[in-house]
mmCIF file of C-alpha atoms in Angstrom:
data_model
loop_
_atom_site.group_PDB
_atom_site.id
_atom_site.type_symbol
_atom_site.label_atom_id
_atom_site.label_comp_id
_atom_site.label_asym_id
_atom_site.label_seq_id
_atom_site.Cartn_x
_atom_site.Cartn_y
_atom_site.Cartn_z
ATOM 1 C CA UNK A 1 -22.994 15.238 -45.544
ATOM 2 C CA UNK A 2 -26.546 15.119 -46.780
ATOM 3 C CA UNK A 3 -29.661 17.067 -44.722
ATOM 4 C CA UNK A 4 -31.238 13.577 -44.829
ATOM 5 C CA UNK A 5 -28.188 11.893 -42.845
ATOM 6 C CA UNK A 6 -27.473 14.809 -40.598
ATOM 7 C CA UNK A 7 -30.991 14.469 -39.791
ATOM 8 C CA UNK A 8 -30.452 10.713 -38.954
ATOM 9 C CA UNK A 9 -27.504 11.157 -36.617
ATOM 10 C CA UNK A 10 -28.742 14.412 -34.651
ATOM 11 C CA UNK A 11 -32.163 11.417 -33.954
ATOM 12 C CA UNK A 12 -29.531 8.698 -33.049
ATOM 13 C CA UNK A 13 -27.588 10.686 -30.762
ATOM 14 C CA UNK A 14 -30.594 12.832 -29.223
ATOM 15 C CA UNK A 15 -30.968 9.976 -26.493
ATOM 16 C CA UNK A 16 -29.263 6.484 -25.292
ATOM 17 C CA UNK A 17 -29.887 3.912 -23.120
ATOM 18 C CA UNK A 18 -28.576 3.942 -19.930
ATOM 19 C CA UNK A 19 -26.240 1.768 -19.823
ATOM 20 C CA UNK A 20 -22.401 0.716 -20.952
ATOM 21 C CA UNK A 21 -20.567 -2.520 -21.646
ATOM 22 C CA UNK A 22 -16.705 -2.926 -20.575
ATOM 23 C CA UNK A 23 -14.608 -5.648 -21.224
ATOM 24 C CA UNK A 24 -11.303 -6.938 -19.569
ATOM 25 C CA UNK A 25 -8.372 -8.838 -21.163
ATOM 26 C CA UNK A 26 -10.270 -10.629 -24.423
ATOM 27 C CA UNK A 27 -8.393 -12.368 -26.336
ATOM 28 C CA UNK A 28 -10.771 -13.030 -29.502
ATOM 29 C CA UNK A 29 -10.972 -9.642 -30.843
ATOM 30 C CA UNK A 30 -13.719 -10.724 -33.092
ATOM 31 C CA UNK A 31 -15.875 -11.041 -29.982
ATOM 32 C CA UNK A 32 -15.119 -7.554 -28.762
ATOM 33 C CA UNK A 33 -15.779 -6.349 -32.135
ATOM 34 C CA UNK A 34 -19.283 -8.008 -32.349
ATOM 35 C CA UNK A 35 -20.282 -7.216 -28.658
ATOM 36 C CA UNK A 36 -19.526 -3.701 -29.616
ATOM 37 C CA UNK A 37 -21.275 -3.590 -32.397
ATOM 38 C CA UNK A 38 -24.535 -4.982 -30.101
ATOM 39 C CA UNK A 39 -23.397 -1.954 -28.174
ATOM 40 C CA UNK A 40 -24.733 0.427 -30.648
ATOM 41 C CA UNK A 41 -27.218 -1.096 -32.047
ATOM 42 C CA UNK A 42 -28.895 -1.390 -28.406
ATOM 43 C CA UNK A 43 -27.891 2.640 -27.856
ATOM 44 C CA UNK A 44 -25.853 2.223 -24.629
ATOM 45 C CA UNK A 45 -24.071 5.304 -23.747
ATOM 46 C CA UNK A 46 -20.152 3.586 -24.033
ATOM 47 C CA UNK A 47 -17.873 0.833 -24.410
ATOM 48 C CA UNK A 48 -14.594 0.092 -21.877
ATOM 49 C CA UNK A 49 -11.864 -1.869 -23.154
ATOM 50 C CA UNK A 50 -9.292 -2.803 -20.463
ATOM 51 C CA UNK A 51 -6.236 -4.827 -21.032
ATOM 52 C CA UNK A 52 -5.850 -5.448 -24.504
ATOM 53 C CA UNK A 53 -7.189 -2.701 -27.167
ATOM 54 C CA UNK A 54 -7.265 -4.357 -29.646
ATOM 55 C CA UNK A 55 -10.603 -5.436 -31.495
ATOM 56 C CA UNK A 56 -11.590 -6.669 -35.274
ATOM 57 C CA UNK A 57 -13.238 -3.635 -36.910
ATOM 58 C CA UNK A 58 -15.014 -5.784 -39.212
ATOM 59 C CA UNK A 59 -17.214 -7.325 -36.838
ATOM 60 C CA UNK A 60 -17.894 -3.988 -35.524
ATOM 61 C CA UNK A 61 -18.961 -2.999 -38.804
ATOM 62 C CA UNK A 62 -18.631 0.722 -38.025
ATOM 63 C CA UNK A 63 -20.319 0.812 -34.606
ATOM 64 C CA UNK A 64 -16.818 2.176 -32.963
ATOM 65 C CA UNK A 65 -17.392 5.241 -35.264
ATOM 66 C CA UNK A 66 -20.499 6.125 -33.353
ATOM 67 C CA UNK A 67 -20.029 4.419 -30.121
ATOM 68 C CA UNK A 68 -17.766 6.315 -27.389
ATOM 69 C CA UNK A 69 -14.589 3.253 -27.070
ATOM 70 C CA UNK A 70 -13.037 4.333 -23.817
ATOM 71 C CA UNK A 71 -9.059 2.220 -23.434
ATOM 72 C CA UNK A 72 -7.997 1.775 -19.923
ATOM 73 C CA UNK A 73 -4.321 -0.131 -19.596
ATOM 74 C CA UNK A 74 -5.082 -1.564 -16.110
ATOM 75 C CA UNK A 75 -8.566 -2.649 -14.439
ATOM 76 C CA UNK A 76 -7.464 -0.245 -11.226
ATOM 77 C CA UNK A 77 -7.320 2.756 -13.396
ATOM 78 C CA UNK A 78 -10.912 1.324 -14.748
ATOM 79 C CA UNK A 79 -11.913 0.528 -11.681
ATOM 80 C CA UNK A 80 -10.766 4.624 -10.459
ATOM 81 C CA UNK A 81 -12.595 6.081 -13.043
ATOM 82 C CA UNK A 82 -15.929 4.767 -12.908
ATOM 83 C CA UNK A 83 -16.456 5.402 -9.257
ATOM 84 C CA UNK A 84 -16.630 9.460 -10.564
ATOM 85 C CA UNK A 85 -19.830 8.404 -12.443
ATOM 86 C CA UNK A 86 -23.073 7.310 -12.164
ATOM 87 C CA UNK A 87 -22.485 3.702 -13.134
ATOM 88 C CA UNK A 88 -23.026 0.688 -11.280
ATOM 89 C CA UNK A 89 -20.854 -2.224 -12.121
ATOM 90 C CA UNK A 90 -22.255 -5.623 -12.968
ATOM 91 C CA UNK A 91 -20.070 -8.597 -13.370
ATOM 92 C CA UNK A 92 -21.238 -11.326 -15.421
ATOM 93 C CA UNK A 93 -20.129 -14.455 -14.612
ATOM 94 C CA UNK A 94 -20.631 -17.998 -13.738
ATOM 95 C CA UNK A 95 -19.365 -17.995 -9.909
ATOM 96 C CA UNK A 96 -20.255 -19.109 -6.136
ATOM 97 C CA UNK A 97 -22.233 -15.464 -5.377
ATOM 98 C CA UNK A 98 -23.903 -14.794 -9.315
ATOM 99 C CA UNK A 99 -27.525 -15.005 -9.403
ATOM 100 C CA UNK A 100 -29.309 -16.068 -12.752
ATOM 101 C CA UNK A 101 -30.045 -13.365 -14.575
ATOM 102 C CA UNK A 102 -33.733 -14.287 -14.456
ATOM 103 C CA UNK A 103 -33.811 -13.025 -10.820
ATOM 104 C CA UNK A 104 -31.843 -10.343 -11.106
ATOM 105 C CA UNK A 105 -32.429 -6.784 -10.616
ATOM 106 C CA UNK A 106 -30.619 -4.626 -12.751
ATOM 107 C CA UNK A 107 -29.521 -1.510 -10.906
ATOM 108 C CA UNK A 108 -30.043 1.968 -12.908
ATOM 109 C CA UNK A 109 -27.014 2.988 -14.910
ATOM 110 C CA UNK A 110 -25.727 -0.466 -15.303
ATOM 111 C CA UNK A 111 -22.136 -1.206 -16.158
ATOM 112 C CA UNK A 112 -21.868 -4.549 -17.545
ATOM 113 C CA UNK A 113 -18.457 -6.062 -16.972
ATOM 114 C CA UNK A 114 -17.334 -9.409 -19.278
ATOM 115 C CA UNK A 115 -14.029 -11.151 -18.603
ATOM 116 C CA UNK A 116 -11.547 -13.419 -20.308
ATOM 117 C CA UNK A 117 -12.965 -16.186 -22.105
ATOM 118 C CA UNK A 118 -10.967 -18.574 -20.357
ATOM 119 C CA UNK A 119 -10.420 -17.106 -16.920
ATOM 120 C CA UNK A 120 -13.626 -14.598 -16.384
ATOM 121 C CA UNK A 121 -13.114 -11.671 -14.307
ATOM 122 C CA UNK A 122 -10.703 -11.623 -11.948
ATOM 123 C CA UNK A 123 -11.143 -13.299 -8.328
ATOM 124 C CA UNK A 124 -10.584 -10.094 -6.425
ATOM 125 C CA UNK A 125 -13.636 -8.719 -7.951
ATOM 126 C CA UNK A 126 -15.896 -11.673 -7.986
ATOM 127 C CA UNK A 127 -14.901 -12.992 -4.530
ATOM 128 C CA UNK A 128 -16.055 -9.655 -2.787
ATOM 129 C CA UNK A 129 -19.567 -8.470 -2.248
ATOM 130 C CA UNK A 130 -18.931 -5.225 -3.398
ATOM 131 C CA UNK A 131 -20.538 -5.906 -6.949
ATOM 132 C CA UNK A 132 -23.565 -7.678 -8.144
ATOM 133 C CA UNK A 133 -22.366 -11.271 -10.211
ATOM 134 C CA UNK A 134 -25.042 -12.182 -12.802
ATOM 135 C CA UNK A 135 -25.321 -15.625 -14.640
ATOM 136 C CA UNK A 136 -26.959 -16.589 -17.519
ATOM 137 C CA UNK A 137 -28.168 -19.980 -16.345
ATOM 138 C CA UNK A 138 -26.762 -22.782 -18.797
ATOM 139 C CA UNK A 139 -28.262 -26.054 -19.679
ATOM 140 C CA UNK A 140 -26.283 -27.641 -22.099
ATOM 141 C CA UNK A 141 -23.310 -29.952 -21.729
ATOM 142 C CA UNK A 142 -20.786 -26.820 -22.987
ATOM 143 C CA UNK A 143 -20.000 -24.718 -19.777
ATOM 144 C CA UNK A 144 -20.507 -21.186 -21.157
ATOM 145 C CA UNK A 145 -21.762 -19.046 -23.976
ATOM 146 C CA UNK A 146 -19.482 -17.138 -25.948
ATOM 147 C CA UNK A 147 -18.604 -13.808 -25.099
ATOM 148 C CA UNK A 148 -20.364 -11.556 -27.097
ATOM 149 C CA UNK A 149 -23.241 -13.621 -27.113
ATOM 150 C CA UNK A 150 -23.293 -13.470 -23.425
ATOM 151 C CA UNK A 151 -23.304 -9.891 -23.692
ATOM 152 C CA UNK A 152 -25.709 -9.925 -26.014
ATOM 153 C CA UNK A 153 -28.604 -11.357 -24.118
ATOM 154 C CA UNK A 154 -27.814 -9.365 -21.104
ATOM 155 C CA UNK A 155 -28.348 -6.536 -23.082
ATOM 156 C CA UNK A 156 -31.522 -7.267 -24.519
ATOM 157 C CA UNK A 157 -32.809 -9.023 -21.182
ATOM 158 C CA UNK A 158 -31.537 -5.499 -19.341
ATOM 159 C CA UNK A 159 -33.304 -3.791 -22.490
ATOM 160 C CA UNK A 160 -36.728 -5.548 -21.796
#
């Protein structure tokens, strides 16, 4: 390696943003690829898959090569593990309890949690009060965003 890109990566990984992304069960692995790729490029600290681990590495675009990708085979091993951190779990998605992510208040250390893309998240997580829901209000005649689009915004908005 060159001084000049050692340099670049001892500045890139000197801080991050707190925050992580973790996704459960998605079946377009383009979309995990591309929200993981938003991943880095925003600096959060880590990515969850759960479920499926699969993901297209060309819509990452080498972000998994500096992004920590964490593989959990079951949500209640996820679910286990990041109650020994300082995360806070936020589910996005379009239920009964979410509230529009223009009123919401992230809390620190957020743990943004995407589900299925035909399905969500599943009931036993969104049904509870346990865990904040946030929308992303929609005004169009198609239901929901896609996935790492939804992501996406969060981000950003959570970024802002």
């Amino acid at each position: 390696m060159t001084e000049e890109r050692d340099k670049k990566l001892s500045e890139y990984f000197a801080w991050m943003h707190p925050f992580a992304v973790a996704v459960y069960n998605i079946s377009k692995e383009f979309n995990i690829g591309s929200l993981l790729r938003t991943v880095h490029c925003a600096k959060g600290k880590e990515f969850f898959l759960i479920g499926d681990k699969s993901y297209n590495t060309y819509a990452a675009v080498s972000s998994d090569k500096w992004t920590k990708v964490n593989y959990f085979e079951k949500l209640d091993d996820f679910l286990l593990y990041i109650k020994g951190t300082d995360y806070n779990l936020v589910l996005l998605e379009q239920s009964e309890n979410s509230k529009s992510m223009f009123e919401f208040e992230y809390p620190e250390n957020p743990l943004f949690f995407l589900g299925m893309e035909k399905g969500g998240l599943p009931d036993s997580l969104t049904k509870m009060d346990k865990y904040p829901v946030l929308e992303i209000p929609q005004f169009g005649l198609v239901h929901s965003l896609n996935l790492s689009c939804s992501g996406s915004i969060v981000i950003y908005h959570y970024l802002d």
